[in-house]
Coordinates of C-alpha atoms in Angstrom, one line a residue:
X1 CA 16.5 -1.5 14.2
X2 CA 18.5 0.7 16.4
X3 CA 22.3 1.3 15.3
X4 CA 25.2 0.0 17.0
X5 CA 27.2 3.0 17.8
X6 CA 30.5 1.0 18.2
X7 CA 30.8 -0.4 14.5
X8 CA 29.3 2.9 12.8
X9 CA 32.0 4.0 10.5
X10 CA 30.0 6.8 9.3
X11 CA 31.7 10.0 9.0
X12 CA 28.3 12.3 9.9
X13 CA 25.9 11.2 12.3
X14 CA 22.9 12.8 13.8
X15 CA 21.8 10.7 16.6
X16 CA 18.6 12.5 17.5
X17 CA 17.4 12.5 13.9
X18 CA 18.0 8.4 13.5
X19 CA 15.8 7.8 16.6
X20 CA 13.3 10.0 15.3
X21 CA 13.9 7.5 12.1
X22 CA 14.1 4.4 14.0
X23 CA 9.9 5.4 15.5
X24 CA 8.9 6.4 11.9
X25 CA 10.4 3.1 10.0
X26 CA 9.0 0.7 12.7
X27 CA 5.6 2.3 13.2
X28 CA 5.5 1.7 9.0
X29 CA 7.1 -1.9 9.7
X30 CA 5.1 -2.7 12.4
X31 CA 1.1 -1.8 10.6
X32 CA -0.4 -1.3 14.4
X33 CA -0.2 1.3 17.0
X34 CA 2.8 0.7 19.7
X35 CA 3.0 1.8 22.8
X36 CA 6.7 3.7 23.8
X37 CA 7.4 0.9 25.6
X38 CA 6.8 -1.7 22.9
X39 CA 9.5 0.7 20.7
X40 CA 11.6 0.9 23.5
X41 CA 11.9 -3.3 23.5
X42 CA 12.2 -3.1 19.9
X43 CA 14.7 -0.6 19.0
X44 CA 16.6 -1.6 22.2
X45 CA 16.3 2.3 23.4
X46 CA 14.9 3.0 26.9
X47 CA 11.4 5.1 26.8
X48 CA 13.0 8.0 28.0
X49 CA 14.9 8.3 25.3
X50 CA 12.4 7.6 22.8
X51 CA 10.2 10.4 24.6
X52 CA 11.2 13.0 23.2
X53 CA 11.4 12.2 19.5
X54 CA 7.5 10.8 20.0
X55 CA 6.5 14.2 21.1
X56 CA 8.3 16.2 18.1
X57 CA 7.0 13.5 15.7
X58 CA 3.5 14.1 17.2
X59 CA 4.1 18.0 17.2
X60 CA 5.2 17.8 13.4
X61 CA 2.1 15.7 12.7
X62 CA 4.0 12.4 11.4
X63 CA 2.4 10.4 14.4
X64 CA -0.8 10.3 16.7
X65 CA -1.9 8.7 19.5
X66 CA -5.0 6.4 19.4
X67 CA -6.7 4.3 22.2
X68 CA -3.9 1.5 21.5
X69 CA -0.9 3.6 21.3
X70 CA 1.2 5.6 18.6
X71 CA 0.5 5.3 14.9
X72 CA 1.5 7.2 11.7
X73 CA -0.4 9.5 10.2
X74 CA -0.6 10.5 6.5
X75 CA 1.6 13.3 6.3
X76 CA 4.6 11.0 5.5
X77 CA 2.7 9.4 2.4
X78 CA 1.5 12.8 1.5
X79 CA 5.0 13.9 1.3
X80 CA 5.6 11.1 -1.4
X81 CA 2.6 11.8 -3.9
X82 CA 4.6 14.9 -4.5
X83 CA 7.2 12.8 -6.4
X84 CA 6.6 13.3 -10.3
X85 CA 6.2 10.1 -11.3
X86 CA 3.4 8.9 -8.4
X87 CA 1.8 12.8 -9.1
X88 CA 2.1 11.5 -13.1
X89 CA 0.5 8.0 -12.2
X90 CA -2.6 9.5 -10.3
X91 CA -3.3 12.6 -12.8
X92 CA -3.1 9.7 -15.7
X93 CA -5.3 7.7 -13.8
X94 CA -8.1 9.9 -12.0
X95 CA -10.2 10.1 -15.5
X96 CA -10.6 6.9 -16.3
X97 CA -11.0 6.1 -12.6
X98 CA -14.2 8.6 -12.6
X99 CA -15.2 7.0 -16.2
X100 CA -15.4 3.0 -14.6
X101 CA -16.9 4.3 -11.7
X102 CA -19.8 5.6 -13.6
X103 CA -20.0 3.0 -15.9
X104 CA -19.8 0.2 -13.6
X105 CA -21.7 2.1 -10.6
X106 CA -18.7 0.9 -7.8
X107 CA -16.1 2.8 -6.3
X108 CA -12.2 1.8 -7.9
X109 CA -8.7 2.1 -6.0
X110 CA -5.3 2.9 -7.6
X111 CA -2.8 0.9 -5.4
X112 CA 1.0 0.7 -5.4
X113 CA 3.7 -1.3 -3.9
X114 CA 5.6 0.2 -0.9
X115 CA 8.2 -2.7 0.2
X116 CA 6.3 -6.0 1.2
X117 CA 3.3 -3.6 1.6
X118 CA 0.2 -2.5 -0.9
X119 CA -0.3 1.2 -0.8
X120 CA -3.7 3.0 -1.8
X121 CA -2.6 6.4 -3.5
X122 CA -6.2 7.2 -5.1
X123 CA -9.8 6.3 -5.2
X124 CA -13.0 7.3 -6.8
X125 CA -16.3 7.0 -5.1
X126 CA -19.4 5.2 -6.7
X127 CA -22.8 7.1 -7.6
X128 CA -25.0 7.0 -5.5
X129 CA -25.5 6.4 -1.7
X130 CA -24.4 2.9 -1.4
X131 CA -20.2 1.5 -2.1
X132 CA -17.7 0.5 -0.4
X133 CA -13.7 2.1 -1.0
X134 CA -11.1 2.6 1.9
X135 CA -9.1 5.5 2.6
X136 CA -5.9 7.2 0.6
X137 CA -3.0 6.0 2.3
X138 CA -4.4 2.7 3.3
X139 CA -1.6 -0.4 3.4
X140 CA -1.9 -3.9 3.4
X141 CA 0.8 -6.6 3.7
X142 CA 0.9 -7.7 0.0
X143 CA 1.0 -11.2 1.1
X144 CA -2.5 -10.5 2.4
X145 CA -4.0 -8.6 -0.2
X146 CA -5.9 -9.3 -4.0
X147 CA -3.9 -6.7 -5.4
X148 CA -0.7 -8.7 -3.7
X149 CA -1.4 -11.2 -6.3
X150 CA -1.5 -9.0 -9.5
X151 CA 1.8 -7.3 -8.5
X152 CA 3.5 -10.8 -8.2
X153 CA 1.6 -12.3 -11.0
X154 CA 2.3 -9.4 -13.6
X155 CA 6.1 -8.9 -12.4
X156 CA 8.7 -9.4 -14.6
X157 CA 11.3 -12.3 -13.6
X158 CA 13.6 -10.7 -11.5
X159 CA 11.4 -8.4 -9.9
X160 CA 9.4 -11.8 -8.7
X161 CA 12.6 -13.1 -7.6
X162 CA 13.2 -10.2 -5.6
X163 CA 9.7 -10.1 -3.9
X164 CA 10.2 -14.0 -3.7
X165 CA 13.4 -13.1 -1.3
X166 CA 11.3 -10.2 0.4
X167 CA 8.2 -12.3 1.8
X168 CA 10.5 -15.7 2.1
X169 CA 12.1 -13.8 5.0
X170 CA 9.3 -11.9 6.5
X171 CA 6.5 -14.4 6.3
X172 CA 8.2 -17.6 5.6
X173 CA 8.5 -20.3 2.5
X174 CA 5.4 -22.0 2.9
X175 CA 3.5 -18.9 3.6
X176 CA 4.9 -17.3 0.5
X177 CA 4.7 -20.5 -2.1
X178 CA 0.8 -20.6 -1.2
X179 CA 0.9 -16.6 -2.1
X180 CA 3.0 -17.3 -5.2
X181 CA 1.0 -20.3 -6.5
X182 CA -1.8 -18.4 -6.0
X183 CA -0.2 -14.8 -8.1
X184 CA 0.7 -16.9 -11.1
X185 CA -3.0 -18.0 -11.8
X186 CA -3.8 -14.6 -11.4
X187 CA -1.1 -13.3 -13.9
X188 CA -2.1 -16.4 -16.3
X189 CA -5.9 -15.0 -16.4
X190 CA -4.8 -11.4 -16.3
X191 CA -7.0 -10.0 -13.6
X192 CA -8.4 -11.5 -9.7
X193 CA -11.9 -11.8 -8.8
X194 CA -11.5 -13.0 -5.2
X195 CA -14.1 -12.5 -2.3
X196 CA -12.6 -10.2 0.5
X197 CA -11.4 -12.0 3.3
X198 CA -12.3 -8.9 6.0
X199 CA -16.1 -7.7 4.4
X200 CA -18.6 -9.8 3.4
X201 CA -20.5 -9.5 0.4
X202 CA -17.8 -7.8 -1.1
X203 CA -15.6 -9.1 -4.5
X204 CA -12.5 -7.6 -4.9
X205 CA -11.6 -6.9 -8.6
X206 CA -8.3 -6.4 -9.8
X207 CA -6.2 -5.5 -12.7
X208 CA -2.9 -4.5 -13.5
X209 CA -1.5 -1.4 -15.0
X210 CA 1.8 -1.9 -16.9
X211 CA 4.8 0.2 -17.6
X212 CA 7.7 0.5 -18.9
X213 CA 9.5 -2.0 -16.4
X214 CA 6.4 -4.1 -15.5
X215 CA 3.1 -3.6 -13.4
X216 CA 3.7 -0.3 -11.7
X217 CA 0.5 -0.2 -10.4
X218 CA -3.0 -2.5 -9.7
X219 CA -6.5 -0.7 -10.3
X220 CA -9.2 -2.6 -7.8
X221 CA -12.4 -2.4 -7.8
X222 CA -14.3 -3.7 -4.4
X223 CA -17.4 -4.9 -6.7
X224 CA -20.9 -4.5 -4.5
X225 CA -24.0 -6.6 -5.8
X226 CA -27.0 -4.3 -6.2
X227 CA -30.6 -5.2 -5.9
X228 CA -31.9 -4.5 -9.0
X229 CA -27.6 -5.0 -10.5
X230 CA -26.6 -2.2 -12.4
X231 CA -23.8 -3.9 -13.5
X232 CA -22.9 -7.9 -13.6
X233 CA -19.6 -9.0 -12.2
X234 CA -18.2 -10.6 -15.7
X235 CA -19.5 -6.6 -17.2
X236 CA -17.2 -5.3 -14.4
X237 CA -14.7 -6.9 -14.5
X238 CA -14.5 -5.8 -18.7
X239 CA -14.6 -2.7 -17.5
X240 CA -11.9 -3.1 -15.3
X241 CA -9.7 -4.4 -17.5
X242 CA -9.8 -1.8 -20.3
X243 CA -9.7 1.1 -17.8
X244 CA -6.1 -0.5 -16.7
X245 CA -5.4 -1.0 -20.2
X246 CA -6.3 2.5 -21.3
X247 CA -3.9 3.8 -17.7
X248 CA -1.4 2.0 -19.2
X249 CA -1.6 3.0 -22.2
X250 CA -1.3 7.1 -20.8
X251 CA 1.8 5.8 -19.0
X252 CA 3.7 4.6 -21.7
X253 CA 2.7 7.5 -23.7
X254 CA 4.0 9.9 -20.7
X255 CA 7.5 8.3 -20.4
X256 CA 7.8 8.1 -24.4
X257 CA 7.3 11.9 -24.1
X258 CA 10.1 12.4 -21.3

């Protein structure tokens, strides 16, 4: 990840700034906290010179130390919900969010794609005392997650092919035909209902909200049996889908009007 000096044509450069960089893109690369000395054998930089930039980025608040090592905080992705159209997608999609989550008594997600990554950028709690959601800012290898699927399965043609390229490289072809074979049921039906693979008793619930270009988005809903149900699965699940519909529908509507 580090740049060869030597065969940088470039007419500007600001070394200090690309190391500072080279820690932020692998941190976001990487999904676990490294150590200094795990960047330093990646980006081929000795730990002193690293040092430095880990203590501004920690300063600035775009890093933090935990018991494992150095991680990103929010403060990057927070910088990138002030973009118009992801500030847009979430003020589009925050009252029908709140409406399914009352209707269907379980929290609900708005996710996006960030490279070969899933991105949460909103949730809405459930009523009550009882749900499950994860934080804003959460990411998941799409490969890995239910709402992967939908964004493969609802693509358009080339944007498959270039997410086809994408995981071939990182995770391999078998790897990625599994995912793929996988995605295209889940476009043919429309939604996923697939039990999470990391908390039990938990159905994650997804559907697709489509723009102008394709799915730009996935609403999930991590779907909690109650005891009495408030709500059956196939009733959620409904829901789901018309509260991705109706987001969909406020989307086109927003870039008809720009």
């Amino acid at each position: 990840m580090s740049l060869n000096d030597d065969t940088d044509d470039r007419k500007y450069r600001a070394p200090a700034l690309e190391k500072g960089l080279d820690v932020l893109e692998l941190l976001a690369s990487h999904g676990e906290p490294m150590t200094p000395s795990q960047m330093s054998g990646v980006l081929g930089r000795s730990v002193s010179e690293l040092f430095r930039m880990i203590q501004v980025l920690e300063f600035r608040g775009y890093i933090e130390q935990s018991p494992e090592g150095y991680r990103l905080t929010n403060r990057l992705f927070t910088l990138g919900m002030a973009q118009a159209p992801v500030k847009s997608l979430i003020d589009a999609a925050l009252p029908v969010m709140r409406e399914l989550a009352l209707t269907t008594v379980q929290s609900c997600h708005l996710v996006v794609l960030s490279d070969e990554q899933i991105v949460v950028i909103a949730r809405v709690e459930g009523p009550g005392d009882l749900g499950f959601s994860v934080r804003v800012g959460y990411r998941r290898n799409v490969i890995d997650a239910t709402s992967g699927l939908m964004f493969y399965g609802a693509a358009s043609a080339v944007a498959k092919a270039q997410l086809r390229e994408r995981l071939t490289a990182k995770f391999g072809a078998g790897r990625t035909q599994k995912f793929i074979k996988a995605a295209d049921e889940a476009g043919a039906h429309g939604h996923v209902e697939r039990a999470s693979d990391f908390v039990k008793g938990v159905t994650d619930l997804v559907a697709p909200v489509i723009g102008a270009d394709g799915v730009i988005a996935t609403l999930i809903s991590p779907y909690i049996e109650r005891t009495p149900p408030t709500c059956s699965i196939e009733e959620a699940v409904g829901h789901l889908r018309k509260a991705a519909a109706a987001i969909s529908a406020e989307m086109s509507a927003v870039s008809q009007a720009s």
